[in-house]
Every structure is written in structure tokens, then in C-alpha cells.
Coordinates of C-alpha atoms and ligand atoms in Angstrom, one line a residue:
M1 CA 12.3 -4.5 16.1
C2 CA 13.4 -0.9 18.1
G3 CA 14.9 1.0 15.6
I4 CA 18.1 3.4 16.3
V5 CA 19.3 6.9 14.5
G6 CA 21.5 9.2 16.4
I7 CA 22.9 12.3 14.4
A8 CA 25.8 15.2 15.5
G9 CA 25.9 17.1 12.8
T10 CA 25.9 20.6 11.4
R11 CA 22.1 21.3 10.5
D12 CA 18.6 20.6 12.4
V13 CA 18.6 17.2 13.0
A14 CA 14.8 16.8 13.4
P15 CA 13.1 16.0 10.3
V16 CA 16.3 14.1 9.2
I17 CA 17.1 11.6 12.0
L18 CA 13.0 11.3 11.3
E19 CA 14.2 10.5 7.7
A20 CA 16.3 7.5 8.7
L21 CA 13.7 6.7 11.2
K22 CA 11.1 5.5 7.7
R23 CA 14.1 3.8 6.4
L24 CA 14.0 1.1 9.3
E25 CA 9.9 1.0 9.1
Y26 CA 10.7 -2.4 8.1
R27 CA 11.9 -2.9 11.3
G28 CA 8.0 -2.8 12.5
Y29 CA 7.2 -0.9 15.5
D30 CA 3.8 0.9 17.4
S31 CA 5.6 4.1 18.8
A32 CA 7.9 7.0 17.9
G33 CA 9.9 9.6 19.0
I34 CA 13.1 12.3 18.6
A35 CA 15.2 14.4 20.8
T36 CA 17.9 16.5 20.1
L37 CA 19.3 18.8 22.6
E38 CA 18.3 22.7 21.5
A39 CA 19.9 25.5 23.2
G40 CA 22.5 22.9 24.9
K41 CA 18.3 21.5 26.2
I42 CA 16.8 18.2 25.6
D43 CA 14.1 18.3 23.6
R44 CA 11.9 16.2 22.4
R45 CA 8.3 14.4 21.0
R46 CA 6.6 11.7 20.9
A47 CA 4.0 9.6 19.3
P48 CA 2.2 6.1 19.6
G49 CA 1.1 4.4 16.3
K50 CA 3.1 5.1 13.0
L51 CA 5.9 7.5 11.9
N52 CA 3.2 9.9 9.8
K53 CA 2.1 10.6 13.9
L54 CA 5.2 11.6 14.9
G55 CA 5.6 13.8 11.5
A56 CA 2.6 15.2 12.4
V57 CA 3.9 16.3 16.0
L58 CA 6.9 17.6 14.7
Q59 CA 4.9 19.6 12.4
D60 CA 3.1 21.5 14.9
R61 CA 5.3 21.9 17.2
P62 CA 9.3 21.6 15.2
L63 CA 12.3 20.4 17.5
H64 CA 15.8 22.1 16.4
G65 CA 18.9 21.4 16.9
H66 CA 22.3 19.3 15.6
T67 CA 22.5 16.6 18.4
G68 CA 19.6 14.0 18.0
I69 CA 18.4 11.1 18.1
G70 CA 15.0 8.8 16.8
H71 CA 13.3 6.1 18.1
T72 CA 11.0 3.7 16.7
R73 CA 9.4 1.5 19.3
W74 CA 8.6 -2.5 19.3
A75 CA 6.6 -2.6 23.2
T76 CA 8.0 -5.0 25.3
H77 CA 7.4 -3.5 28.8
G78 CA 4.8 -0.8 28.9
K79 CA 1.5 -0.5 25.9
P80 CA 2.4 1.2 22.4
N81 CA 1.9 4.8 24.2
E82 CA 3.2 8.2 24.5
T83 CA 4.4 8.2 27.6
N84 CA 6.5 4.7 26.7
A85 CA 7.9 5.8 23.5
H86 CA 11.3 6.4 23.6
P87 CA 13.4 8.7 24.6
H88 CA 13.5 8.5 27.9
A89 CA 15.0 12.0 29.9
T90 CA 16.0 13.3 32.4
A91 CA 17.3 16.9 32.7
Q92 CA 20.5 15.6 32.4
V93 CA 20.0 12.6 29.1
A94 CA 18.5 11.4 26.1
I95 CA 17.8 8.1 25.8
V96 CA 16.7 5.6 22.6
H97 CA 17.2 1.4 23.8
N98 CA 16.8 -1.5 21.9
G99 CA 16.3 -4.9 23.1
I100 CA 15.9 -5.4 27.5
I101 CA 17.5 -4.7 30.1
E102 CA 16.9 -7.6 32.2
N103 CA 18.2 -6.1 35.8
F104 CA 15.6 -2.9 35.4
R105 CA 13.8 -3.9 38.4
E106 CA 16.6 -4.1 40.6
L107 CA 18.3 -1.1 39.5
R108 CA 14.9 0.9 39.6
D109 CA 14.4 0.1 43.3
E110 CA 17.6 1.2 43.9
L111 CA 17.2 4.5 41.9
A112 CA 13.9 4.9 43.0
A113 CA 15.3 4.5 46.9
K114 CA 18.4 7.2 46.0
G115 CA 15.1 9.4 44.6
H116 CA 14.7 9.6 40.9
V117 CA 11.2 9.3 40.0
F118 CA 10.3 7.0 36.8
E119 CA 7.4 8.0 34.1
S120 CA 7.0 5.3 32.1
E121 CA 6.2 1.1 32.4
T122 CA 9.6 0.8 30.2
D123 CA 13.0 -1.2 31.5
S124 CA 14.6 1.3 29.4
E125 CA 14.2 4.5 31.4
V126 CA 16.4 2.5 34.0
A127 CA 19.4 3.2 31.8
A128 CA 18.9 6.6 31.3
H129 CA 18.3 7.4 35.5
L130 CA 21.4 5.3 36.3
V131 CA 23.6 7.8 33.6
T132 CA 22.2 10.7 35.9
D133 CA 23.0 9.5 39.0
Y134 CA 27.0 8.5 38.6
M135 CA 26.8 12.4 37.0
A136 CA 25.1 13.6 39.6
Q137 CA 28.6 11.8 41.6
G138 CA 30.7 13.6 39.5
L139 CA 31.3 11.7 36.1
A140 CA 31.5 12.9 32.9
P141 CA 28.4 12.0 30.1
D142 CA 31.0 9.6 28.5
A143 CA 32.4 8.3 31.6
A144 CA 29.4 8.4 33.3
A145 CA 27.3 6.6 30.4
K146 CA 30.3 3.6 30.3
K147 CA 29.6 2.9 33.8
A148 CA 26.0 2.5 33.3
V149 CA 25.8 0.2 30.6
A150 CA 28.6 -1.9 32.1
R151 CA 25.8 -2.2 34.7
L152 CA 22.9 -3.4 32.2
T153 CA 22.2 -7.3 31.7
G154 CA 20.6 -8.5 28.4
A155 CA 20.6 -6.8 25.1
Y156 CA 20.7 -3.9 23.9
S157 CA 22.1 -0.8 22.2
I158 CA 21.7 2.3 23.2
A159 CA 22.2 5.4 21.9
M160 CA 22.2 9.0 24.5
I161 CA 23.0 13.4 24.4
F162 CA 23.4 14.9 26.7
T163 CA 22.7 18.1 28.5
G164 CA 24.6 20.5 28.0
H165 CA 26.5 19.0 25.5
D166 CA 26.8 19.9 21.9
G167 CA 28.1 17.8 19.4
L168 CA 28.6 15.1 22.4
L169 CA 27.3 11.1 21.3
V170 CA 26.9 8.4 22.6
G171 CA 26.3 4.7 22.0
A172 CA 26.9 1.1 23.5
R173 CA 25.7 -2.4 22.4
K174 CA 25.6 -5.6 23.9
G175 CA 23.5 -8.8 21.7
A176 CA 21.5 -6.1 19.2
P177 CA 22.8 -3.8 16.8
L178 CA 25.1 -0.4 16.5
A179 CA 26.4 1.3 13.5
V180 CA 28.9 4.2 13.7
G181 CA 28.2 5.8 10.5
Y182 CA 31.6 8.4 9.5
G183 CA 30.3 11.4 7.4
D184 CA 32.9 14.1 6.4
T185 CA 31.3 17.1 8.3
E186 CA 29.1 14.9 11.0
A187 CA 28.9 11.6 12.5
Y188 CA 26.1 8.9 12.9
L189 CA 25.1 5.8 15.2
G190 CA 22.2 3.9 13.1
S191 CA 20.0 -0.1 13.9
D192 CA 21.5 -0.8 10.3
A193 CA 23.2 0.7 7.1
F194 CA 20.2 0.8 5.4
A195 CA 19.1 3.6 8.3
L196 CA 22.3 5.6 7.8
A197 CA 22.7 4.9 3.6
P198 CA 21.2 8.2 2.5
F199 CA 24.6 9.6 5.1
T200 CA 27.3 7.6 4.4
N201 CA 28.6 4.8 3.3
R202 CA 31.9 4.5 6.1
V203 CA 30.3 2.5 8.3
S204 CA 31.5 0.6 11.7
Y205 CA 29.4 -1.8 13.3
L206 CA 29.9 -2.1 17.5
E207 CA 30.6 -5.3 18.5
D208 CA 28.7 -6.3 21.5
G209 CA 30.4 -4.5 25.1
D210 CA 31.4 -1.8 22.7
V211 CA 30.9 2.5 23.7
V212 CA 31.1 4.6 21.0
V213 CA 31.2 8.3 22.4
I214 CA 31.4 10.5 19.2
R215 CA 32.2 14.4 19.4
G216 CA 31.3 15.8 15.9
P217 CA 32.6 14.1 13.3
E218 CA 35.4 12.1 15.3
A219 CA 34.1 8.5 17.3
A220 CA 36.4 7.0 19.2
I221 CA 35.7 3.5 20.1
F222 CA 36.6 1.5 23.6
D223 CA 36.0 -2.5 24.1
A224 CA 34.2 -4.3 27.2
A225 CA 37.4 -3.6 29.1
G226 CA 37.6 0.0 29.2
R227 CA 39.9 -0.7 25.8
P228 CA 40.3 2.1 22.9
A229 CA 39.1 0.0 19.7
N230 CA 38.9 -0.1 16.2
R231 CA 36.4 -1.5 14.6
E232 CA 37.0 -1.5 10.3
I233 CA 35.9 0.8 8.7
K234 CA 34.0 -0.7 5.7
V235 CA 31.9 1.0 3.2
T236 CA 28.6 -0.6 2.7
A237 CA 26.5 -1.3 -0.4
A238 CA 23.1 -0.4 1.5
A239 CA 21.4 1.6 -0.9
V240 CA 20.4 4.8 -1.0
A241 CA 17.5 4.8 -2.2
L242 CA 14.7 4.2 0.4
V243 CA 13.0 0.9 -1.7
D244 CA 9.5 1.6 -3.0
K245 CA 7.2 -0.9 -4.2
A246 CA 7.8 -0.5 -7.6
G247 CA 3.9 -0.2 -8.2
H248 CA 2.9 -2.8 -6.2
S249 CA 0.7 -2.7 -4.0
H250 CA 2.4 -3.9 -1.4
F251 CA 6.0 -4.4 0.2
M252 CA 5.4 -8.5 0.2
A253 CA 3.6 -8.0 -3.8
K254 CA 6.1 -6.7 -4.9
E255 CA 8.4 -9.1 -3.0
I256 CA 6.5 -12.3 -4.1
H257 CA 7.3 -11.1 -7.3
E258 CA 10.9 -10.5 -6.9
Q259 CA 11.2 -14.3 -6.5
P260 CA 12.4 -15.5 -10.2
E261 CA 14.9 -12.7 -9.8
V262 CA 16.2 -13.3 -6.8
V263 CA 16.0 -16.8 -6.1
G264 CA 17.4 -16.8 -10.0
H265 CA 20.8 -14.8 -8.4
T266 CA 21.0 -17.3 -5.5
L267 CA 21.5 -19.6 -7.8
A268 CA 23.7 -17.9 -10.0
H269 CA 25.8 -17.9 -7.0
Y270 CA 26.2 -21.1 -5.8
L271 CA 26.0 -23.1 -8.7
D272 CA 28.0 -23.4 -12.1
P273 CA 25.6 -23.8 -14.7
A274 CA 28.2 -25.1 -17.3
G275 CA 28.0 -28.3 -15.8
P276 CA 25.7 -27.2 -14.5
T277 CA 27.5 -27.9 -10.9
V278 CA 27.9 -26.3 -7.2
R279 CA 30.3 -24.1 -6.8
H280 CA 33.2 -23.7 -4.6
L281 CA 31.2 -23.2 -1.3
G282 CA 32.9 -21.0 0.9
V283 CA 36.9 -22.1 2.2
G284 CA 36.5 -25.4 4.2
L285 CA 32.8 -26.4 3.7
R286 CA 33.4 -29.7 1.6
E287 CA 35.2 -30.6 4.4
T288 CA 33.3 -30.0 7.2
L289 CA 30.5 -31.7 5.2
A290 CA 32.4 -34.9 4.8
K291 CA 33.4 -35.3 7.9
A292 CA 31.1 -34.2 10.3
S293 CA 29.2 -36.5 12.3
R294 CA 26.3 -34.7 12.8
L295 CA 24.7 -31.1 11.0
T296 CA 22.8 -29.3 13.4
I297 CA 20.1 -26.5 12.1
C298 CA 18.9 -23.9 14.0
A299 CA 16.5 -20.6 13.2
C300 CA 13.6 -18.7 13.9
G301 CA 9.9 -18.7 12.7
T302 CA 10.1 -19.2 8.8
S303 CA 13.7 -19.6 8.5
Y304 CA 13.5 -21.8 10.6
Y305 CA 10.5 -24.0 7.8
A306 CA 13.3 -23.4 5.0
G307 CA 15.8 -25.5 8.1
Q308 CA 13.3 -28.7 8.2
V309 CA 13.1 -28.5 4.4
G310 CA 16.8 -28.7 4.6
K311 CA 17.2 -31.3 6.8
Y312 CA 14.8 -33.5 4.6
W313 CA 17.6 -32.0 2.4
F314 CA 20.7 -32.7 3.9
E315 CA 19.8 -36.4 5.1
K316 CA 18.6 -37.6 1.9
L317 CA 21.3 -36.2 -0.5
G318 CA 23.8 -36.6 2.0
R319 CA 22.5 -39.4 4.2
L320 CA 24.0 -36.7 7.3
A321 CA 22.0 -36.7 10.3
V322 CA 21.1 -33.4 11.2
E323 CA 19.1 -32.2 14.9
I324 CA 16.6 -29.7 13.7
D325 CA 15.7 -27.4 16.4
V326 CA 14.0 -23.2 17.3
A327 CA 16.8 -21.2 18.8
S328 CA 14.6 -20.8 22.1
E329 CA 14.8 -23.9 22.4
L330 CA 17.9 -24.8 21.5
R331 CA 20.0 -22.2 23.4
Y332 CA 19.0 -24.0 27.2
R333 CA 18.1 -27.2 26.6
N334 CA 22.0 -27.7 26.5
P335 CA 21.9 -29.8 23.9
V336 CA 24.7 -32.3 23.1
Y337 CA 27.2 -31.6 19.9
P338 CA 28.5 -34.3 18.8
K339 CA 32.5 -33.8 17.8
D340 CA 33.2 -33.0 14.6
G341 CA 29.9 -31.3 13.9
A342 CA 28.9 -28.7 12.3
A343 CA 26.2 -25.8 13.2
L344 CA 23.2 -24.2 10.3
F345 CA 22.2 -21.2 11.2
I346 CA 19.6 -19.2 9.2
S347 CA 18.7 -16.2 9.3
Q348 CA 17.3 -13.1 7.4
S349 CA 18.5 -10.5 9.6
G350 CA 20.7 -12.2 10.3
E351 CA 20.7 -10.2 13.6
T352 CA 17.9 -12.5 15.3
A353 CA 18.8 -12.2 19.3
D354 CA 17.8 -15.9 20.4
T355 CA 19.6 -17.7 16.8
L356 CA 22.8 -15.6 17.4
A357 CA 23.1 -16.8 21.3
A358 CA 22.5 -20.9 19.5
L359 CA 25.3 -19.8 17.4
R360 CA 27.6 -18.8 20.1
E361 CA 26.7 -21.2 22.1
A362 CA 27.1 -23.9 19.3
R363 CA 30.8 -22.7 19.0
E364 CA 31.5 -22.5 22.4
Q365 CA 30.9 -26.4 22.3
G366 CA 33.0 -26.4 19.2
Q367 CA 31.3 -27.1 16.5
T368 CA 32.2 -25.2 13.1
I369 CA 28.9 -22.5 12.3
I370 CA 27.9 -21.7 9.1
A371 CA 25.4 -19.3 8.5
I372 CA 22.6 -18.2 5.5
V373 CA 22.0 -15.1 6.1
N374 CA 20.3 -11.7 3.6
V375 CA 22.2 -9.3 5.0
P376 CA 25.8 -10.0 4.6
E377 CA 26.8 -7.7 7.2
S378 CA 25.2 -8.6 10.1
S379 CA 26.0 -9.6 13.2
I380 CA 25.0 -13.9 12.5
A381 CA 27.5 -13.3 9.1
R382 CA 30.4 -11.3 10.9
E383 CA 30.6 -14.9 14.0
A384 CA 29.8 -18.5 11.4
D385 CA 33.1 -19.7 9.8
I386 CA 31.3 -20.3 6.7
V387 CA 29.0 -17.5 5.7
L388 CA 26.7 -19.0 2.4
P389 CA 24.6 -15.7 1.9
T390 CA 21.1 -14.8 0.3
Y391 CA 20.5 -12.5 -2.3
A392 CA 16.9 -11.8 -1.9
G393 CA 17.6 -7.6 -1.4
P394 CA 16.6 -6.1 1.8
E395 CA 13.0 -7.5 2.4
I396 CA 11.0 -4.7 4.0
G397 CA 7.7 -6.7 4.6
V398 CA 7.2 -7.9 7.7
A399 CA 6.0 -11.3 6.7
S400 CA 9.2 -13.6 4.8
T401 CA 8.7 -14.1 1.5
K402 CA 11.0 -14.0 -1.8
A403 CA 14.3 -14.2 1.8
F404 CA 12.2 -17.7 2.8
T405 CA 13.1 -19.2 -1.1
C406 CA 16.3 -17.3 -1.3
Q407 CA 17.0 -19.5 1.5
L408 CA 15.4 -22.7 0.4
A409 CA 17.9 -22.2 -3.2
A410 CA 21.3 -21.7 -1.1
L411 CA 19.8 -24.9 1.5
A412 CA 18.9 -27.0 -1.9
S413 CA 22.6 -26.2 -3.2
F414 CA 24.3 -26.3 0.0
A415 CA 22.4 -29.5 0.4
I416 CA 23.3 -31.1 -3.1
A417 CA 27.3 -30.5 -2.4
A418 CA 27.0 -32.5 0.7
G419 CA 26.1 -35.6 -0.9
V420 CA 29.0 -34.7 -3.0
A421 CA 31.8 -34.1 -0.7
R422 CA 30.2 -37.9 1.6
G423 CA 31.1 -39.8 -2.0
E424 CA 26.4 -40.0 -2.4
L425 CA 25.8 -37.9 -5.7
S426 CA 27.4 -38.8 -9.2
D427 CA 28.7 -36.7 -11.3
I428 CA 25.3 -37.5 -13.5
D429 CA 23.3 -36.8 -9.6
E430 CA 24.5 -34.1 -8.8
Q431 CA 24.2 -32.1 -12.7
R432 CA 20.2 -33.7 -12.3
L433 CA 20.1 -31.7 -9.4
C434 CA 21.8 -28.8 -10.7
T435 CA 19.6 -29.0 -14.0
S436 CA 16.4 -29.0 -12.0
L437 CA 17.6 -26.5 -9.5
L438 CA 18.0 -23.8 -11.8
E439 CA 14.5 -24.0 -14.0
A440 CA 13.0 -22.8 -10.3
P441 CA 13.3 -18.9 -11.3
R442 CA 11.1 -20.2 -14.7
H443 CA 8.6 -21.8 -12.6
I444 CA 8.5 -20.0 -10.4
A445 CA 7.7 -16.9 -12.8
A446 CA 4.8 -18.6 -14.9
M447 CA 3.3 -19.2 -11.4
L448 CA 2.9 -15.2 -11.0
R449 CA 2.1 -14.8 -14.3
G450 CA -1.5 -16.7 -13.6
E451 CA -1.5 -14.9 -9.9
G452 CA -5.1 -14.9 -10.4
Q453 CA -6.0 -18.1 -9.6
A454 CA -5.1 -17.5 -6.4
R455 CA -6.4 -13.8 -5.8
A456 CA -9.5 -15.7 -6.1
L457 CA -8.6 -19.0 -3.6
G458 CA -7.8 -16.3 -1.5
E459 CA -10.8 -13.9 -0.6
E460 CA -12.7 -18.0 -0.2
I461 CA -9.8 -18.2 2.2
A462 CA -10.0 -15.4 3.7
K463 CA -14.6 -15.6 5.3
A464 CA -12.2 -19.2 7.3
R465 CA -12.1 -19.0 10.4
D466 CA -9.9 -21.8 11.3
V467 CA -7.4 -23.3 8.0
L468 CA -5.4 -26.2 8.2
Y469 CA -2.5 -27.2 6.6
M470 CA -0.9 -30.0 5.4
G471 CA 1.7 -31.8 3.7
R472 CA 4.2 -34.9 3.8
G473 CA 7.9 -35.1 3.4
A474 CA 9.3 -32.3 3.0
S475 CA 5.6 -30.4 2.0
F476 CA 5.0 -30.6 5.7
P477 CA 6.8 -28.2 6.7
L478 CA 5.5 -26.0 4.2
A479 CA 2.4 -26.8 5.2
M480 CA 3.8 -25.5 8.3
E481 CA 5.3 -22.3 7.0
G482 CA 1.7 -21.5 4.6
A483 CA -0.6 -21.6 8.2
L484 CA 2.6 -19.3 9.4
K485 CA 1.6 -16.8 6.1
L486 CA -1.4 -16.9 7.2
K487 CA -2.1 -16.3 10.0
E488 CA 0.8 -13.5 10.6
I489 CA -1.3 -10.9 7.6
S490 CA -5.0 -12.0 7.7
Y491 CA -5.2 -13.1 11.7
I492 CA -6.5 -16.5 10.6
H493 CA -6.2 -19.4 13.0
A494 CA -4.1 -21.8 10.9
E495 CA -2.4 -25.0 12.3
G496 CA -0.1 -27.3 9.6
Y497 CA 0.2 -30.6 9.9
A498 CA 2.1 -33.6 8.8
A499 CA -0.6 -35.1 6.5
G500 CA -0.1 -38.9 9.0
E501 CA -1.1 -37.0 11.2
M502 CA -4.0 -35.5 11.0
K503 CA -6.3 -38.4 12.8
H504 CA -4.7 -38.3 15.6
G505 CA -6.3 -35.8 16.4
P506 CA -6.5 -32.4 14.8
I507 CA -9.0 -34.2 12.4
A508 CA -11.6 -34.0 15.0
L509 CA -11.5 -29.8 14.0
I510 CA -13.3 -30.3 10.8
D511 CA -16.5 -29.3 8.9
E512 CA -17.7 -28.2 6.5
A513 CA -16.4 -24.7 7.9
V514 CA -12.9 -25.2 7.9
P515 CA -10.4 -25.2 4.9
I516 CA -7.6 -27.5 3.9
I517 CA -5.5 -26.6 2.2
V518 CA -3.7 -30.0 1.0
I519 CA 0.2 -29.2 -0.3
A520 CA 1.0 -33.1 -2.4
P521 CA 3.5 -32.7 -4.8
H522 CA 3.0 -35.3 -7.9
D523 CA 6.0 -37.9 -5.1
V524 CA 6.8 -40.8 -3.2
H525 CA 3.9 -39.5 -0.5
F526 CA 1.7 -38.7 -3.2
E527 CA -0.8 -41.3 -2.6
K528 CA -0.8 -41.3 0.7
T529 CA -0.3 -37.7 1.4
I530 CA -4.6 -38.1 -1.1
S531 CA -5.7 -41.0 1.3
N532 CA -5.1 -38.6 4.3
M533 CA -6.7 -36.1 2.1
Q534 CA -9.7 -38.3 1.7
E535 CA -9.8 -39.3 4.9
V536 CA -11.0 -35.3 5.6
M537 CA -13.7 -35.3 2.6
A538 CA -14.9 -37.7 4.3
R539 CA -15.2 -36.2 7.0
G540 CA -16.7 -32.8 4.9
G541 CA -13.9 -31.5 4.9
K542 CA -13.6 -28.0 2.1
V543 CA -10.2 -29.2 0.4
L544 CA -7.5 -26.6 -1.9
L545 CA -5.0 -29.5 -3.4
I546 CA -2.2 -27.7 -4.3
S547 CA 0.1 -30.3 -7.2
D548 CA 0.8 -30.7 -10.9
S549 CA -1.1 -31.7 -13.6
D550 CA -0.4 -35.0 -13.0
G551 CA -2.3 -34.7 -9.1
I552 CA -4.9 -33.1 -9.8
A553 CA -6.3 -34.8 -12.6
K554 CA -5.5 -38.2 -10.3
A555 CA -6.1 -36.7 -7.1
G556 CA -10.6 -36.6 -8.6
D557 CA -13.1 -34.1 -7.0
V558 CA -12.4 -31.3 -5.0
W559 CA -13.6 -28.0 -3.4
A560 CA -10.7 -26.7 -5.1
S561 CA -6.8 -26.8 -7.3
L562 CA -3.8 -24.6 -8.0
E563 CA -1.5 -26.1 -10.4
V564 CA 1.9 -26.0 -10.0
P565 CA 4.7 -27.3 -13.2
K566 CA 6.3 -30.2 -12.9
T567 CA 9.2 -29.8 -11.8
N568 CA 12.0 -32.9 -10.4
A569 CA 10.7 -33.8 -6.5
F570 CA 14.3 -32.5 -5.3
V571 CA 13.1 -28.8 -6.2
T572 CA 9.3 -28.9 -5.0
P573 CA 9.9 -27.4 -2.1
I574 CA 10.8 -23.9 -3.9
L575 CA 8.1 -24.3 -5.9
Y576 CA 5.4 -24.6 -3.4
A577 CA 6.2 -22.1 -1.7
I578 CA 4.4 -19.4 -4.0
P579 CA 0.9 -20.0 -3.9
V580 CA 1.2 -20.7 -0.3
Q581 CA 2.6 -17.0 -0.3
L582 CA 0.3 -15.3 -2.6
L583 CA -3.0 -17.6 -0.7
A584 CA -2.1 -15.7 2.7
Y585 CA -1.6 -12.6 0.9
Y586 CA -5.1 -12.0 -0.7
A587 CA -6.9 -14.1 2.1
A588 CA -5.2 -10.3 3.8
I589 CA -6.0 -8.0 1.3
A590 CA -9.2 -8.9 1.4
K591 CA -9.7 -9.2 5.3
G592 CA -8.0 -5.1 4.8
T593 CA -5.6 -6.5 7.1
D594 CA -1.7 -4.3 8.1
V595 CA -0.2 -6.4 4.9
D596 CA 3.4 -4.8 5.6
Q597 CA 3.7 -4.5 9.0
P598 CA 0.9 -6.7 10.7
R599 CA -0.4 -6.0 13.9
N600 CA 2.0 -7.1 17.5
L601 CA 5.2 -8.7 14.7
A602 CA 8.0 -6.7 14.4
K603 CA 11.2 -7.2 10.5
S604 CA 14.3 -8.0 12.8
V605 CA 13.4 -9.4 16.6
T606 CA 16.6 -8.7 18.5
V607 CA 14.7 -9.4 21.7
E608 CA 14.8 -12.7 23.0
Ligands
F6R701 C1 7.8 -15.4 9.3 C2 9.0 -14.6 9.4 C3 9.7 -14.7 11.4 C4 11.0 -14.6 10.4 C5 11.5 -14.9 11.8 C6 13.8 -15.0 12.2 O1 7.1 -14.3 8.1 O2 9.2 -13.5 8.7 O3 9.0 -16.3 11.6 O4 11.1 -15.7 9.9 O5 11.6 -13.9 13.3 O6 14.1 -14.1 11.0 P1 15.6 -14.4 11.1 O7 15.4 -14.9 9.6 O8 15.5 -12.3 10.6 O9 16.6 -14.7 11.4

């Protein structure tokens, strides 16, 4: 989603802002722009498309000045063209905005009636005019900014600069992340610490309703009530080096190949190999699990599918009732939360707007809030009672891969802990499950060494118009994840179904042109899944079976198969994620799509 950078500096800031915006590219965007104060006057450059386009514009017509703001825009209101690109400006103020201003129509009508003329189709431009209007009424820029943001509803983070006020930068946050960076002679605003890492590792995170007024290197923060607020300055671990592809052609390929290591790191955090046992997972977690009458799991997209796998694990190992829903539904359907309930929120970015809103709702309903997040300083991490981190490292490819398997590693450990805490698992059970889990990184590495077969099959899949995935038990969410991965990066239509559901409708789609990817570990569900597979084959379906050597041998003649190492049934979702990712990746490569930044998608979804 949109990325924001602001600098109140001591050098020409436009080139520096451009570099910092590159660090936010992973969030997904479709236009970009920068505004600076040159001799006290606002000047801006904007361009649709990627940052190299903006770079070319700046080379042609450089921007000078020591105070500036920059933005990568992921279009919500209006096409991704130059007019709709940020910064939006009046003669007095330039602003960049991430989020959605829900009451922009009313505000625009009000301001238009007073003579304000709008040039873009965006919701964001209204913020620039509102600030300008308050300044015209005699308010100082910071006071006008505070008064304006107080009138905005929806979710936003905003950065502003003002004509004639060199060194002044105002930021505001409600629902979308914004960090303040502290340098020796400069101060910064950024969507995340990663954007600010080349400048400083001293960062404070604004809280909802906060406004920050930066003058030169000094920053003063005010809370929603306008009172001066102290926000802790944290020393962040965000890496300075722009994460590179380490010799891979795409971040996605690199991230797929990092999985043995990062799943290993995540497991090392949760499991003590000496037992092996699950380590202490966080203050109060075991007690919460022991007494929880129900666990509500909530997330979006790939993180939601990780949660779906978790549901199977919690119910089986912990006999813990699980309710699960996508965040955009859960938060609005007035769910019935039990007394003594716990709610688990899963998010790679830790900033997904719907997941964060659902978390707040669950807190209001008295649930203990647990979060599995990959970004330790994110809003979701900061608002949870108990944080279970994943150690995937920065995930840059828009399609989630390593974050997913790390989420599964954390969930698996957590589910074992639930089983132990609830008296459902013996010490021997715990050791057996932990032993199998600890073998996952080795198995993943073995599969990645043999990825050639997945490449060839991915190229075949690329020829299809539609692809179906099916699986049973914990392989059902993997079928949905496989379909999501394929459609988002290759733009091939794909759906994931519970294998037993095929004959209730989707089987009508089967013909020779539709590959069916059957995810069938050799476990208790195997025979039933294979029967469903036969039903599909009897109707001309072209089956690609993903199973272990026993499963492949038993299944008989299929169009193609991909072999996964034999393992304890409990661990299979972590291993079977790998071929599913590779198939999507190589299908996308064969189709020549933009794998790391697929069309229309954003990495961190900070709008509803
Ligand atoms: C798909 C993908 C998305 C995210 C979803 C949630 O590959 O990456 O579906 O999983 O947008 O994002 P987080 O996990 O950051 O809350």
C-alpha cells in the first residue's frame, strides 16, 4: 500500500527521498511523487508507474530544497495517473496520504462551496484544501493541520509541508502506520522503520490520533486530545542494506529459497531441541490456553489460510474449539465472543487494516489478544497481549511465501503448547511432534534442491486458463493457498476446494483443459482424497498429484506428480506449501508477469 517518506533536513532531500521510497516499493504501488520546498515555495514532481519513471522526471527537472515529502501510491480513489499521484498541493501546503478518508465527499462539497478547486479524483486532496482553509482563517500551519486531521474520518497517515516554512514537517496517524525518525541534524517521517533505516535507527511509532510537529531535528508529538505525548524512542533492528535478491531473479524466488533457514529460525525460537519440547511461549500464554473456552482466529489472505491450518491443529492436538474468519467479515458480523476466550490474529506485516480493527473489537469484547506477526514493531504486535513472532525476515515479494511457512511453524508450536497446557498431549507426544517439526527445514531444503520438476510442471500449468486445487483436512487450506498464489502472480484463474466438495458443483468444470492439483499427503485422508481424484479423472481431468513416494505409488496413473518427503502427518502443511509455491512461481515466470509486484496488489494492506 501507499508509502510515505518525509524529511526536514540539511541537504537537498529529493534524491534521498527517492532512495527511501525505493525501500517501500515492496508495499506495492502504481504511481509516485515528491514535493520539496525550494526557496520556501512548494514544487513537486509526479509520475504514474514505477519509481524509475519518477527518477527520469527528476533527472529532467530536478527538485531542490531541504524539506520534502515523497509518496508511492496504491490507487484507491481514481486511476493511477499523474494528476491523482501524490503529493497533492495548494499554494500553501503539500500533503501525502496513505489510507482512505471516508468523509471526503462531504468535506469536498463543503470546501468547493467556499471556492476551493480540486484537480484530482482522490480522497486525499481534500486534506490539503482543508488545511489551506484553516490557514486562510488565520491558523498557523501546525494548528491548521491538527484541526484538519481531527475532521477526517477513516484511516490515514499523512505528512505535510508548508509554503514559507522551511524545516517544518507535520505528520498524523490514525489507523495507518507512521514512524518518526530522529537524526542528529535532521528528522524524518516514514511508513516504516525500514524506509528510515539509512537515516537513523532511532524511531518512535505514532499512536492513533497522534500528530507530530517536526521543526528541524526536533519533533513534538501530540495525542488525539492535543496534549503533548511521549512516544518511546526505540532503537530498531531494521536493516540499512536494501534487501537484495541474492543472485535470484526475483525476491519471491529468494524468499522461497530462504525457507529452510527462516523456518529453522522460527522453530528455534519456539522449540528447545534438547527435549525436544516447546519453550515457554510468552507470559500468560499457557494459562490462557489452559482455560480458554474457545480460540477465535482472524487474518486475511495467505495469513488466513495459515490460520485455517492452525484450526485443524488446535482442534486435534488441544481439543480447543476454534472459530475462524477473515478479518473483513469478523469485524462487522458482531460475533459472539465467549467469556475466557482468546483471539489470535495472524499477520505478516502487522499493519493490515481489517485485522487490526478486528483485534481492537475482540479486545473490547474481553478476549486475550495473541498475535503472530513478522514485523515486531508493527501496530498489531504493539497492541497484542501476547506476541508470537515469526522470523521470516523482511518479505519483499508481494506474494507471501516464507512468511506463510513461518506462520505455520509458529502455529504448529503453539498448537503443541495448547495440547500440553490442556492436558491433551503427554510428554512423549510433545517430544514426538517437536522432533517431526524440527525436521521440516531439512525436508524443505531437499525439495528446493529438486525444484526442476516443479519448474517443468509450472510451465505446463501456465498454458491453462483455469486450474483447480483440492485437498482434505489441513491440505484443504493449502489448496486455497495454492490457488491464491497462482492467481495473484500468474493471473490464471484458480480455485481451491475441499476434495469432498468437488462433486457438489465444481466437478462440472472438469475437462481435459483444466489441470487439477491434488494435495494428498499419505495420511488418514489419503484414500478418500484419492477417490475424489478418481472421480475427477473419470471425467477427463488432468491430475497433478502432490504426495510422498508411498502416496504416488498407490495412486496409480496420473498426468503428473510431485514428490514430497515422508513426514509425520502433522508437519505436512509446512512441507506441501513448497511445491505449491514453486508451481505458481514457475507458471508466472512462463507467463512473463511481474512476479514480485503483480498488478493491482499491495504488500501491506492498510485500507479496508
Ligand atoms: C498473498 C498475500 C496476502 C496477505 C494478506 C494479509 O500472497 O500476501 O493475501 O497474506 O494481505 O497480509 P498480512 O499477513 O500482512 O496481514
